[in-house]
Amino acid sequence: MKTKIKNILLSATMTATLLSLSGCSLDETNPGGFTMDNLATSEDTYASLVNQTFFGMERHLYGTEFFMMYTEGDTDLWTYRANINSSYTQYFWFDAGASPNITHTANMWNCIYDGIGACNIAITKADKVPFKTDAERNYQVAIARFMRAMYYFNAVEQFGAVTVITEPPTSTVYAPTRTEPLQVYKDVILPDLEFAVEWLQKGTDATCTTPTKKAALGMLAKAYLQTYEYGTTEYVQNALDTANKLIADCESGGGNYGAYMYPNFEDVFKQANNKENKEALWKHRWYAGSDGHGSSNGNWKCNRMDEDFQCALSQFGAWSKTQDAVLSYEYDAEGYFMPTQHLLNLFVQDDGTLDPRYHASFTTEWNANQNFTWDANTQANFNKDASVVGQSLAPGELAYRIVVPQDVNYAQEVAGKGSSKYLLVDYKDVYDDAARNVKMTLNGKDNLFRYIYPSLSKHKSDNYYVANAGKMRNGNLNATFIMRMSEIYLIAAEANLYLNQSANALANINKVRQRAGAKLLTGAPTIRTILDERGRELCGEYSRFYDLKRTGMMKDASYLKETHPDLGQYYKAEYALRPIPQAFIQAISNGDVYQNPGY
């Protein structure tokens, strides 16, 4: 019954979206007499309408690899694996000057509007449900309004001006109009989140997917601040006030909202803390298996971000994609996201030491998973001394170690890199500090070291559900963190800065740094100070593309050319927005003016 209802709901919400936007009409009979009103007859059936509001998020938003690409790719922090120009470069280098592949932007667009359609149905049908109290009704509506705000937030930040729909359609629209982003914030996003703050419940650390009051406060602070992108300071004070509510709660024990920040940065991403993570303001978790939950996404790539950040270990013969590795976080030997020179250098402190978050955020050592013996060819490819030929590595032995100049034993490690039987990867053999990019060649030949780079470990997980290991794509029970408490301090700091409260901005930044064990900053912070701190704290957490837009760096060609030259060479101001899907453009009568500039 659950699957049948879900299919009916999906069909209904997709139909509603198409009718309201593209003008497609469906001539169908409905022999069962099913309408949305059938699901608004009791609290139990209405729950199906509310649950449907999450489906668009699951399909192509948070926890999926392509949404990670659209929120972290095309930024100063990441380049494509080994800096290679290939089809995947479209997500990391503004399509490398070519026409964009719009398949995944179309999926994102459709999922956003499917989600909006589901939210509108749930919101407008709530009055028909015989709830015992208005508070119970408002709580359910608050969930749907929170989700609608989330969909519209991502819609305007990805696509710019969009068509606003707040009720199920009653007529066909062939020439939809677009509402400018700031107006969408004022008309929908902010009111929806303000309602959610009022009526959502506190929840517990175990609450997943269902938004709580602290999730609403966090997203509201984020949304208030994001409006600064559109040339207004109207909501900056609101952003600060909202952030300060969570900060006060966090620092007083979390009695009101459950706000919490782990005392150690390392604790945030421990697997033991994943499902009931105290610091997460909002998190989403997929269920897989036969435990009664079923699977909402076919066990396919459900929160497998760990793979997407993994370097190409198979470039060295001590590791291969074996059956035993299928359920290891190292399963996918070739992920997509390679840290840029700029990102890694953000972790170098003013005194030349490493910010502790570097080793807490990146994996830099791996053991062999198969027997390997050095031969002359491999020795030459990796610039090893001839003495290593014939030396062997067994499974479980150290096979790879990446070192950076700020590591305590760097000089000693590098001095022995030619003779060590494990592969010692020197930062200086991978990255060029002068050119601020990746060394594509080394000693006149293809640089194989660039395939082995520090790999983000924030999403690391071994908790895979074993349905069929042979498929090598199984859902896991881990959560993806959409927002966490440390970001609130940085939101407050940025608002402080815009309000000319330099000392308070510095204090909020240093609270994040103090928790991380980093050196405290001094002097007057700038927007670059905050942007750099967000890079260190939040890299790989669905934020960077929006951060660059809000702070004006997507309007400044010099910023990307400085921090990520391989990306900056393709910079155009219009790339701050994604293309509207061509199928939608062709389905409406005013498609020639609806498309974003430059596409």
PDB file of C-alpha atoms in Angstrom, residues 129 291 517 535:
ATOM      1  CA  VAL A 129      -7.938  17.315   7.999  1.00  0.00           C
ATOM      2  CA  ASP A 291      13.781  -3.560   8.779  1.00  0.00           C
ATOM      3  CA  GLY A 517      42.436  23.845  18.137  1.00  0.00           C
ATOM      4  CA  GLY A 535      36.375  26.986   3.463  1.00  0.00           C
TER       5      GLY A 535
END
